[in-house]
mmCIF file of C-alpha atoms in Angstrom:
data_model
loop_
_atom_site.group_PDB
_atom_site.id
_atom_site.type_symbol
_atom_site.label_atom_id
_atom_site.label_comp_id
_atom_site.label_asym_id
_atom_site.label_seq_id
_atom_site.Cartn_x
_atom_site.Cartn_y
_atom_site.Cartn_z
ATOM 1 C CA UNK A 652 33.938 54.380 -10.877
ATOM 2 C CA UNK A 653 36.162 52.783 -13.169
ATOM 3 C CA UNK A 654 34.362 49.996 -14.450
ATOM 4 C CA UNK A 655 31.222 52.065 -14.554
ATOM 5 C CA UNK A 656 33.677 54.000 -17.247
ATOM 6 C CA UNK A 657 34.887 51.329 -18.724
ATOM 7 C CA UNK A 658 31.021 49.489 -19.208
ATOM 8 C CA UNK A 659 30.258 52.856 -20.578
ATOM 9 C CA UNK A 660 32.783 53.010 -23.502
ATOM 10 C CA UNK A 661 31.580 49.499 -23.888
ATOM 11 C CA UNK A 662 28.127 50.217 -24.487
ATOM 12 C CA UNK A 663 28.582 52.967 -26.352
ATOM 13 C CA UNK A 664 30.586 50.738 -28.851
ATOM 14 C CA UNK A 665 27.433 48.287 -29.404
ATOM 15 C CA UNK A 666 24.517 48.534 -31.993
ATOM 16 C CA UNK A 667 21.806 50.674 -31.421
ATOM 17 C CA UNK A 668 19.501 47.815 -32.398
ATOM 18 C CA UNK A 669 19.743 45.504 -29.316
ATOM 19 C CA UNK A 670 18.423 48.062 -27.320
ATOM 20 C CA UNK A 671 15.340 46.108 -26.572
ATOM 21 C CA UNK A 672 16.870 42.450 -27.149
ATOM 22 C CA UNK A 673 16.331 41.806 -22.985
ATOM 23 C CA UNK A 674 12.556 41.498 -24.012
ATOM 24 C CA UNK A 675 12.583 39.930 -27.279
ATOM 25 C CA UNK A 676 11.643 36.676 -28.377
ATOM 26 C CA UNK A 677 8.078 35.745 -27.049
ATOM 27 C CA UNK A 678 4.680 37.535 -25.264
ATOM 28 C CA UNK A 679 5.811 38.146 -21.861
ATOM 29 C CA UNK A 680 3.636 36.197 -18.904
ATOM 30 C CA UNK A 681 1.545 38.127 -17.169
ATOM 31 C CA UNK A 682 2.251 39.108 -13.360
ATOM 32 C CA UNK A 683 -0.273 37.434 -11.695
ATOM 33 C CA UNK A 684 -1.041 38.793 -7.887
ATOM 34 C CA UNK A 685 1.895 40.537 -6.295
ATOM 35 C CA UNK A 686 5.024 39.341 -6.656
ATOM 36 C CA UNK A 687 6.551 37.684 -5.103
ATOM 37 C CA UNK A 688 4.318 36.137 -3.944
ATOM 38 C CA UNK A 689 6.110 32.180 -2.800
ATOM 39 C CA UNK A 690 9.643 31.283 -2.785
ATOM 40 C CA UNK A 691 12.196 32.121 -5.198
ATOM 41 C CA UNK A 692 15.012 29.445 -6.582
ATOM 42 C CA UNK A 693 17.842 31.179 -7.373
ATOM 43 C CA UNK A 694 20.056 28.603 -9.842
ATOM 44 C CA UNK A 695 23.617 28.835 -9.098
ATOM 45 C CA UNK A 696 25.188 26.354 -12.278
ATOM 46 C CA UNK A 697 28.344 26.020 -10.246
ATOM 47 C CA UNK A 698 29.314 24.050 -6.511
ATOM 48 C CA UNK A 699 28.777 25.532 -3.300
ATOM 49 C CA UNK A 700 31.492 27.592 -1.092
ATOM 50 C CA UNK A 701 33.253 29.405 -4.567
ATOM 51 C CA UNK A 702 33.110 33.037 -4.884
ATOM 52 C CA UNK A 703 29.809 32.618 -7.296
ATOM 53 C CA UNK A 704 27.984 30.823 -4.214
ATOM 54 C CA UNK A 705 29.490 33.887 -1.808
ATOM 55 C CA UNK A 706 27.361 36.395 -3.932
ATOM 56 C CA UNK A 707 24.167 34.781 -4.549
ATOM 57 C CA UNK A 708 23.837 33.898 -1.332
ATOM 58 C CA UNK A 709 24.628 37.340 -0.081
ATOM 59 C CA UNK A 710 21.789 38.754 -2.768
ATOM 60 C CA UNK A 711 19.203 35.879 -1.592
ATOM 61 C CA UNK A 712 19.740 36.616 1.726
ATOM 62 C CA UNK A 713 18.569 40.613 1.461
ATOM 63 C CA UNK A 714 16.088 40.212 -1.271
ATOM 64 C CA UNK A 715 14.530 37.207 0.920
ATOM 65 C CA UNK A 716 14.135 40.256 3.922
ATOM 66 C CA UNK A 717 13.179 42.598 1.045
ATOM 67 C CA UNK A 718 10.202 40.315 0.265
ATOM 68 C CA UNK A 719 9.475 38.529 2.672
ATOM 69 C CA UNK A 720 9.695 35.376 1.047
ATOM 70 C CA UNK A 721 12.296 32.747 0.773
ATOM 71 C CA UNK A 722 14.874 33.033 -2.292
ATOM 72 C CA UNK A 723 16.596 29.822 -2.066
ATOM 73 C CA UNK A 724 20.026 28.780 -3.707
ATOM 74 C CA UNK A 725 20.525 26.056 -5.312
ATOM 75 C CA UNK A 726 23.891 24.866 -6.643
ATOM 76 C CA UNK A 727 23.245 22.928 -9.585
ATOM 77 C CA UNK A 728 26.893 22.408 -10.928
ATOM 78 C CA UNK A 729 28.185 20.288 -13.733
ATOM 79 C CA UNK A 730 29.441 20.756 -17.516
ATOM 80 C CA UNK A 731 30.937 24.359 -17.421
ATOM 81 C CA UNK A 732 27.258 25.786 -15.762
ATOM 82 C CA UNK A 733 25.300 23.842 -18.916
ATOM 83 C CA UNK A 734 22.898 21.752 -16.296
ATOM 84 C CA UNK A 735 22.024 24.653 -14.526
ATOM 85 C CA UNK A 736 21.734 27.050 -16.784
ATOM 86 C CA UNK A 737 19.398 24.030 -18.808
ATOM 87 C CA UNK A 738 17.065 23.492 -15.771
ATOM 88 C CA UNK A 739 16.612 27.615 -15.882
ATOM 89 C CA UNK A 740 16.097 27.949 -19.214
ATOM 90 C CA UNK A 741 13.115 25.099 -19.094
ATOM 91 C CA UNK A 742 11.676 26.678 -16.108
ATOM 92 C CA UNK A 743 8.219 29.031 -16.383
ATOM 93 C CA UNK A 744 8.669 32.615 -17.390
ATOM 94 C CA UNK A 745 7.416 34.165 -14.249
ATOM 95 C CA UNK A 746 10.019 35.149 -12.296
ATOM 96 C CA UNK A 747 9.984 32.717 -9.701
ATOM 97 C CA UNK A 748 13.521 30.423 -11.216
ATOM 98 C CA UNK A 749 16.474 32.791 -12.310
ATOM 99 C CA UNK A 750 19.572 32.509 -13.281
ATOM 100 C CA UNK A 751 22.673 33.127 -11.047
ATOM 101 C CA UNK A 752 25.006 33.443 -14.430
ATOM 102 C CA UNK A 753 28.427 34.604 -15.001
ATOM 103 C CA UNK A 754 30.874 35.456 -17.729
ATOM 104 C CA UNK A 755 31.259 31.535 -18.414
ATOM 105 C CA UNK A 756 27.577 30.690 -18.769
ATOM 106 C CA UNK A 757 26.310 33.634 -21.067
ATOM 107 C CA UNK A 758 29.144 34.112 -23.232
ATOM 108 C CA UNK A 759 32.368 31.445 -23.027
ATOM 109 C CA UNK A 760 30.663 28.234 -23.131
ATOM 110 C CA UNK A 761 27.938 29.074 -25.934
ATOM 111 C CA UNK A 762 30.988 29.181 -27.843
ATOM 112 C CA UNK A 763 33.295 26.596 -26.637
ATOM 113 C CA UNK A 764 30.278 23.728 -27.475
ATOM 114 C CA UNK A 765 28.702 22.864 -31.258
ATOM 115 C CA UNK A 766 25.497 22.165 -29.356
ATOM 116 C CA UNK A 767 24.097 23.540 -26.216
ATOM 117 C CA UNK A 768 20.440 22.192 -25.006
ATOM 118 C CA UNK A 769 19.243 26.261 -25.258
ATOM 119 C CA UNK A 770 20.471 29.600 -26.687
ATOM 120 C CA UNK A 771 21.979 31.496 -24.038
ATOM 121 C CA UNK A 772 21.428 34.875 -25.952
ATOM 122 C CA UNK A 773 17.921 34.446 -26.685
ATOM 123 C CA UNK A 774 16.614 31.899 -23.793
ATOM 124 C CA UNK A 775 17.263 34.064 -20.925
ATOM 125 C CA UNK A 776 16.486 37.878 -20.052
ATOM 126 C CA UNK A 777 19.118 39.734 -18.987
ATOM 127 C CA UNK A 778 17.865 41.342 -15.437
ATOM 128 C CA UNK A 779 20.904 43.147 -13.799
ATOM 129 C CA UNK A 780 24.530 42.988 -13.568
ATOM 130 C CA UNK A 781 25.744 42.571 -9.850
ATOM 131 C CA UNK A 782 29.779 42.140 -9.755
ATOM 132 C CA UNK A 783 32.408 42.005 -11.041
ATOM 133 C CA UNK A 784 36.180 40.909 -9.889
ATOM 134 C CA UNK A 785 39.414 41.514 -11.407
ATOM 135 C CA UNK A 786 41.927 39.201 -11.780
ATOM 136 C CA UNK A 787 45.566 39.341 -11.631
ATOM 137 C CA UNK A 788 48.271 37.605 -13.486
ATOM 138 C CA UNK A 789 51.226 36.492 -11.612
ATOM 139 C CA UNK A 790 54.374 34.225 -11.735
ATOM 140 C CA UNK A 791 56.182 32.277 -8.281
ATOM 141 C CA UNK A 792 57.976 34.605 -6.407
ATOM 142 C CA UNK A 793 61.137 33.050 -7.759
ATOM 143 C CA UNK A 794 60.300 33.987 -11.124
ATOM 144 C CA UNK A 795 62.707 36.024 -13.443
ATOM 145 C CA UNK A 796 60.367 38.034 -14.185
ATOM 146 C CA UNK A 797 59.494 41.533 -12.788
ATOM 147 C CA UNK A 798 57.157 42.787 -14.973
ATOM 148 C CA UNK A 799 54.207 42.090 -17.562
ATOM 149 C CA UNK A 800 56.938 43.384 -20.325
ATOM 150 C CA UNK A 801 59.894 40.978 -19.247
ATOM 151 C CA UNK A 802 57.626 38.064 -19.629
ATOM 152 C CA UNK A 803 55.944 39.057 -22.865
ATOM 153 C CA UNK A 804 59.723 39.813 -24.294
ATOM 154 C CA UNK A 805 60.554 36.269 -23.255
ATOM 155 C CA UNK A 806 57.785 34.762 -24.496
ATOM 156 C CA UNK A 807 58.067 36.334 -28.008
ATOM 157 C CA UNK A 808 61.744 35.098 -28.123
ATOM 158 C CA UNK A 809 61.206 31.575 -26.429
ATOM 159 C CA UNK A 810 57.860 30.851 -28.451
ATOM 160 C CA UNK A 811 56.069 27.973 -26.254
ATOM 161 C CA UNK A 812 58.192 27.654 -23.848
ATOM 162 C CA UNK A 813 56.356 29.412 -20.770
ATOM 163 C CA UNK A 814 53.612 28.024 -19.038
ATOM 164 C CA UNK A 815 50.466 29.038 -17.873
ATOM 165 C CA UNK A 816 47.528 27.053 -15.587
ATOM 166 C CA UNK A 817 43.998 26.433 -16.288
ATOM 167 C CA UNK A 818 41.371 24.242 -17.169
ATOM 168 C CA UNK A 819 40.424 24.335 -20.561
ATOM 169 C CA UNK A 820 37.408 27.059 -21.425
ATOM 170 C CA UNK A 821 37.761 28.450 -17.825
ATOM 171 C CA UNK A 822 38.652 31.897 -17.062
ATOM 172 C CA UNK A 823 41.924 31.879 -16.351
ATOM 173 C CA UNK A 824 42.611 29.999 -20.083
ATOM 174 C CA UNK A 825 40.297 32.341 -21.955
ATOM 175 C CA UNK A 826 42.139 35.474 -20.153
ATOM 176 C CA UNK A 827 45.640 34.646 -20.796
ATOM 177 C CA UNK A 828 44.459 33.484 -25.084
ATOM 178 C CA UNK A 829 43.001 36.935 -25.198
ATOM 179 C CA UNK A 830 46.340 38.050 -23.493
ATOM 180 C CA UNK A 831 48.422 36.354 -26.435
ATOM 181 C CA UNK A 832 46.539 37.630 -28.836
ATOM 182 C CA UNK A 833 46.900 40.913 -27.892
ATOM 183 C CA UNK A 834 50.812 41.071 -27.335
ATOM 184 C CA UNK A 835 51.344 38.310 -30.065
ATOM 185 C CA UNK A 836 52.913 35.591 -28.384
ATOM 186 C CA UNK A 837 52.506 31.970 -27.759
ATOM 187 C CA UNK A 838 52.774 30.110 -24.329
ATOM 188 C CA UNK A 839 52.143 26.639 -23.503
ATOM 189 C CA UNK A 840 48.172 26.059 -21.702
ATOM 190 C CA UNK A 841 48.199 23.197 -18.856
ATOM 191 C CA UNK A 842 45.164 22.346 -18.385
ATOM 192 C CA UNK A 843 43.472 21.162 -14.753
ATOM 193 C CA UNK A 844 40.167 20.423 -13.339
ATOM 194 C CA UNK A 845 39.920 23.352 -11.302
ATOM 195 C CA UNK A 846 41.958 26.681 -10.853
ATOM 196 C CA UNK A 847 43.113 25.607 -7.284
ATOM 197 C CA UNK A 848 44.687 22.909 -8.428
ATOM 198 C CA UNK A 849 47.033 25.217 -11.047
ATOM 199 C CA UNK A 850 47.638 27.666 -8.111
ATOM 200 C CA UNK A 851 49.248 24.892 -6.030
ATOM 201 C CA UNK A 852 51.243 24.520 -8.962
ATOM 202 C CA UNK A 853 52.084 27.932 -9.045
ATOM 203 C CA UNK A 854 52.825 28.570 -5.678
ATOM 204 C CA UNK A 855 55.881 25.260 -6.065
ATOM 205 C CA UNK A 856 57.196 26.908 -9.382
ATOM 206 C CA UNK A 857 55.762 24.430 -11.324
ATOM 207 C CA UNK A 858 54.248 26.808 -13.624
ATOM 208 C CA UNK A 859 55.398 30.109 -14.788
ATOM 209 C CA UNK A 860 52.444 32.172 -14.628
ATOM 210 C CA UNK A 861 48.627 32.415 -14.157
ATOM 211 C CA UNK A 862 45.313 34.839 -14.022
ATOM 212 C CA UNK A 863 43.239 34.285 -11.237
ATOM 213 C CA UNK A 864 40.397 36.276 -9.773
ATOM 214 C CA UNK A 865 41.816 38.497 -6.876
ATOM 215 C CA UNK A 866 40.331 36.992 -4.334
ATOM 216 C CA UNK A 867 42.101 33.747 -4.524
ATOM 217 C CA UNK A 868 45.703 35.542 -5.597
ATOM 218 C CA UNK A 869 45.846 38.628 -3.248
ATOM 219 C CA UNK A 870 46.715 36.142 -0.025
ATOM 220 C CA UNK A 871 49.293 34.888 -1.578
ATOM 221 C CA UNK A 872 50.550 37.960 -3.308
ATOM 222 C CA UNK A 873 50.843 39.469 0.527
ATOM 223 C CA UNK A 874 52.713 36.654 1.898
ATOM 224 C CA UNK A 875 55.534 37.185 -0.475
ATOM 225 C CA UNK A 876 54.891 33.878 -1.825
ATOM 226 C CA UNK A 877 53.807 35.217 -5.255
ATOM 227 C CA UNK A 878 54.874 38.191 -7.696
ATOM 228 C CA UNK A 879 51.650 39.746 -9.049
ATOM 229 C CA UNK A 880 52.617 41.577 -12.902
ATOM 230 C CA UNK A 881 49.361 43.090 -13.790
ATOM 231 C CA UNK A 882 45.444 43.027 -13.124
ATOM 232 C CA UNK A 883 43.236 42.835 -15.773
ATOM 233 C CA UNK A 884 40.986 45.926 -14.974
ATOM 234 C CA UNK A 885 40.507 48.973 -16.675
ATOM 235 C CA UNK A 886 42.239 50.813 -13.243
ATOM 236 C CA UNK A 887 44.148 49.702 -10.957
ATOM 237 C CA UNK A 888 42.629 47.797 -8.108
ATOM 238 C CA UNK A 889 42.316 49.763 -4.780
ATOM 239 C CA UNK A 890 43.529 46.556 -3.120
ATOM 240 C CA UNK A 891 47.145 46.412 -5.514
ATOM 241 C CA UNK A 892 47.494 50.248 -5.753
ATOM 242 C CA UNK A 893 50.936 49.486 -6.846
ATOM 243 C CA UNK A 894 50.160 47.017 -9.722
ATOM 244 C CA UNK A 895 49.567 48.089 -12.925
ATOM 245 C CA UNK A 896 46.859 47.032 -15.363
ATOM 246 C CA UNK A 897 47.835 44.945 -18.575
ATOM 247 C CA UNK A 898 46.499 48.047 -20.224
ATOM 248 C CA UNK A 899 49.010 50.238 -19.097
ATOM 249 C CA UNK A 900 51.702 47.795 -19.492
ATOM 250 C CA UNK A 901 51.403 48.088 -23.357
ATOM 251 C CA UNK A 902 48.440 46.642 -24.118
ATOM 252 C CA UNK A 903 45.643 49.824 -24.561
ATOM 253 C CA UNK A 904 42.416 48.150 -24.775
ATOM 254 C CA UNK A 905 42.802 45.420 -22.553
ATOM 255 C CA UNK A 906 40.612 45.018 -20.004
ATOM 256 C CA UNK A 907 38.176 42.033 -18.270
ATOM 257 C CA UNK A 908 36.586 41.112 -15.585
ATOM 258 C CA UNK A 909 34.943 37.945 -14.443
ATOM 259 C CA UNK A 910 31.126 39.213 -13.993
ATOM 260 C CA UNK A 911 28.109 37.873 -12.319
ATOM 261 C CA UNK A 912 24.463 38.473 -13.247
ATOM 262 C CA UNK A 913 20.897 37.681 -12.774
ATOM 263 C CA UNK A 914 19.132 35.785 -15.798
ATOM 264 C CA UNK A 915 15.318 35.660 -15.724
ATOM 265 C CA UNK A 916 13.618 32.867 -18.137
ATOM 266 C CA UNK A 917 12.633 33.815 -22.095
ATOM 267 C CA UNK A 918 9.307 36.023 -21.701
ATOM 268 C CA UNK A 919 9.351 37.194 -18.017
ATOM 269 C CA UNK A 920 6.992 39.951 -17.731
ATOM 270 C CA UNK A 921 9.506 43.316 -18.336
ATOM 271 C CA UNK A 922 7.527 44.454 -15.150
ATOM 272 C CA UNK A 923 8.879 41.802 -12.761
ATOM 273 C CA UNK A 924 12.363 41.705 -14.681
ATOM 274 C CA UNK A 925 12.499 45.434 -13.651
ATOM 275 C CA UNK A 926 11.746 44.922 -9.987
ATOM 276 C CA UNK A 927 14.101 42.087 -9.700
ATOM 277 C CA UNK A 928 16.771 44.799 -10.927
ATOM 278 C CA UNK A 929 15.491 47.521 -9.066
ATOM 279 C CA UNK A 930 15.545 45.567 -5.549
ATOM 280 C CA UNK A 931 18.668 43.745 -6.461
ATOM 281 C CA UNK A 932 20.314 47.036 -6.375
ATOM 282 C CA UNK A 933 18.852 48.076 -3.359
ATOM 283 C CA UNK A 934 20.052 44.516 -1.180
ATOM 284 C CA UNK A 935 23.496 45.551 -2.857
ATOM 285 C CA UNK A 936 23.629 49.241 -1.420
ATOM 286 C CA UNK A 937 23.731 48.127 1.910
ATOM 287 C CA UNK A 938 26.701 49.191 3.546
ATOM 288 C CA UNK A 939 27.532 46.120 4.992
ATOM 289 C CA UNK A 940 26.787 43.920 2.481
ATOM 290 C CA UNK A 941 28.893 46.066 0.152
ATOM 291 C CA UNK A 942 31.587 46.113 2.494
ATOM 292 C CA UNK A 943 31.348 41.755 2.833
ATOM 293 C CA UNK A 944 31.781 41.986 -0.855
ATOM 294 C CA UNK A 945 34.249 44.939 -1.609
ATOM 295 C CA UNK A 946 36.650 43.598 0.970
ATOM 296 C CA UNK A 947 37.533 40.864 -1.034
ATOM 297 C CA UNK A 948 37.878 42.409 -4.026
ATOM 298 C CA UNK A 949 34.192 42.505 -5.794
ATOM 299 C CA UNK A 950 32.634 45.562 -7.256
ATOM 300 C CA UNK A 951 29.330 46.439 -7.046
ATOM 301 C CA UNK A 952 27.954 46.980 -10.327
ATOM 302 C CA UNK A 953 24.058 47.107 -10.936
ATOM 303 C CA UNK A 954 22.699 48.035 -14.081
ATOM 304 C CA UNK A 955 19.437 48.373 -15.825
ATOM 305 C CA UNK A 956 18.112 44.826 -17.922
ATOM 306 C CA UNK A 957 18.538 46.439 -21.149
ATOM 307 C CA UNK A 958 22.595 47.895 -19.564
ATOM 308 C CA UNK A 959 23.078 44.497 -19.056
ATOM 309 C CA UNK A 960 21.636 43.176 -22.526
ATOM 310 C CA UNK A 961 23.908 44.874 -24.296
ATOM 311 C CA UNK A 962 26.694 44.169 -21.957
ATOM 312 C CA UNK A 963 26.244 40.584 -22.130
ATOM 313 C CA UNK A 964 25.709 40.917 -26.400
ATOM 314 C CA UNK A 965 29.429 42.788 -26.047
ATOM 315 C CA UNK A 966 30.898 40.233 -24.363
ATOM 316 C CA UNK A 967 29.686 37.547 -26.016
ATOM 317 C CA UNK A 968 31.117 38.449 -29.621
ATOM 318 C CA UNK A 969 34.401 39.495 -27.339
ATOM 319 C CA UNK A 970 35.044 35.967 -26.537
ATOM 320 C CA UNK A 971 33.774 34.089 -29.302
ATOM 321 C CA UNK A 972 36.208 35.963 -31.716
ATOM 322 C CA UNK A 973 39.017 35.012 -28.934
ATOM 323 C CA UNK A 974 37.721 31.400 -29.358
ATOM 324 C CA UNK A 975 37.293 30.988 -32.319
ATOM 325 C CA UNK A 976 41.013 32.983 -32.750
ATOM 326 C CA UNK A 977 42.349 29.820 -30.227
ATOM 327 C CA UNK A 978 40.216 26.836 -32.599
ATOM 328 C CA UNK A 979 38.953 26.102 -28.573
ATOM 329 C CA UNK A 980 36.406 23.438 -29.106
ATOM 330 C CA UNK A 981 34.945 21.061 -26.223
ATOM 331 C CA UNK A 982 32.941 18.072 -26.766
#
């Protein structure tokens, strides 16, 4: 699959010596009994009803009939995924609190703040990648613009003067910096609390363009009411057959996705962050489960802990170069 491929070239790009970083730092606890063995709190750092809620609660669901015992989500949103990701991170290494994480908890925001109340690299064991979505950069339908190369042409000769929606740190910003940086031009960030509120914007030709997970685009992309120029994957989407990627636009290299994960605390016994990964991928073979989540536009990517360690590693020094690129700082 392509983003099988892609994760591939990706891992063979990264240091042979965090090949055991999922289970550094720390004895492991023992696994005590069977486990699981009581409920499970799966820690969701952002609100209910978003597409991060949709997943975990889709994984909860099947590994609560795997084990017969409750996994129950809780949403505990607030300051980009910091409170919940904090309450995981001071939570006892046995498997029984994890870590519904994303893209945004493990590696934007450890470098968007000077001080975070843990270390999201070495607090947290990397147990299995689950999805991942695309996204898809698009202007109003009354745009000018046809193509990914029209706007970047404009926006090399009109420095600044095109706009683009999102709040400041979230996905859609940190997509179209690493964007700019990659066709070298400059266009003008208007920040929001929240991505809907920049696709309202959008859709009234307020703005000129915007990334945003496929998912929330494609509707809108279908009722003519949007023109969609690109999607960030490494191939095209089977969704958008007809779109191209920003990689094959003129950009080779390009290519991200907004990813979730599952994040066990610091010391976990490997044993029990193996199951988790194991049975994770099982829940997430189901047919109809896959099809729930593949009809919107997910993948279905599960990967060994120490995959995903150096996955989330990669990623990490991806985006903090593109931040630190930006000067993106938040208080």
């Amino acid at each position: 699959m392509s983003r099988l491929h892609a994760a591939s070239r990706r891992l063979a790009a990264c240091a042979a010596a965090v090949l055991t970083m999922a289970f550094i730092g720390g004895a492991p606890a023992r696994a005590e009994g069977t486990y699981p063995d009581r409920p499970i709190r799966m820690i969701v750092p952002f609100s209910a009803g978003g597409s991060t809620d949709q997943v975990a609660r889709t994984l909860a669901e099947g590994l609560g009939r795997l084990w017969k015992q409750p996994v129950i989500v809780e949403n505990r949103d607030g300051a980009s995924g910091i409170i919940g990701s904090r309450i995981v991170a001071e939570s006892k290494p046995d498997g029984y609190t994890l870590l519904f994480g994303t893209q945004t908890t493990q590696a934007v925001v450890p470098h968007l703040f000077a001080r975070l109340p843990y270390d999201a690299q070495r607090d947290f064991v990397p147990v299995t990648e689950l999805v991942a979505i695309a996204q898809l950069l698009s202007v109003p339908a009354s745009s000018p613009f046809q193509s990914l190369g029209e706007l970047v042409a404009y926006a090399k000769s009109h420095p600044g003067a095109l706009t683009f929606g999102g709040g400041v740190g979230a996905t859609p910003h940190m997509t179209m910096e690493l964007l700019m940086s990659h066709a070298g031009i400059k266009m003008l960030g208007v920040p929001y609390k929240g991505s809907a509120l920049a696709m309202n914007d959008l859709l009234a030709g307020r703005l000129d363009s915007m990334f945003d997970v496929i998912m929330t685009t494609l509707p809108h992309t279908r009722a003519g009411k949007l023109r969609t120029l690109a999607v960030t994957s490494y191939h095209r989407h089977p969704l958008l057959p007809a779109v191209p990627t920003v990689a094959e636009s003129g950009y080779p290299g390009f290519e991200t996705d907004v990813w979730f994960g599952l994040f066990a605390v610091k010391g976990t016994s490997p044993e029990i962050v193996r199951k988790i990964a194991a049975d994770s991928k099982t829940v997430l073979a189901d047919p109809q489960r896959r099809k729930t989540l593949t009809d919107v536009g997910f993948e279905i990517i599960t990967s060994s802990p120490e995959d995903f360690a150096r996955y989330t590693l990669a990623e990490s020094e991806k985006w903090e170069k593109v931040i630190k690129s930006a000067n993106i700082k938040m208080e």
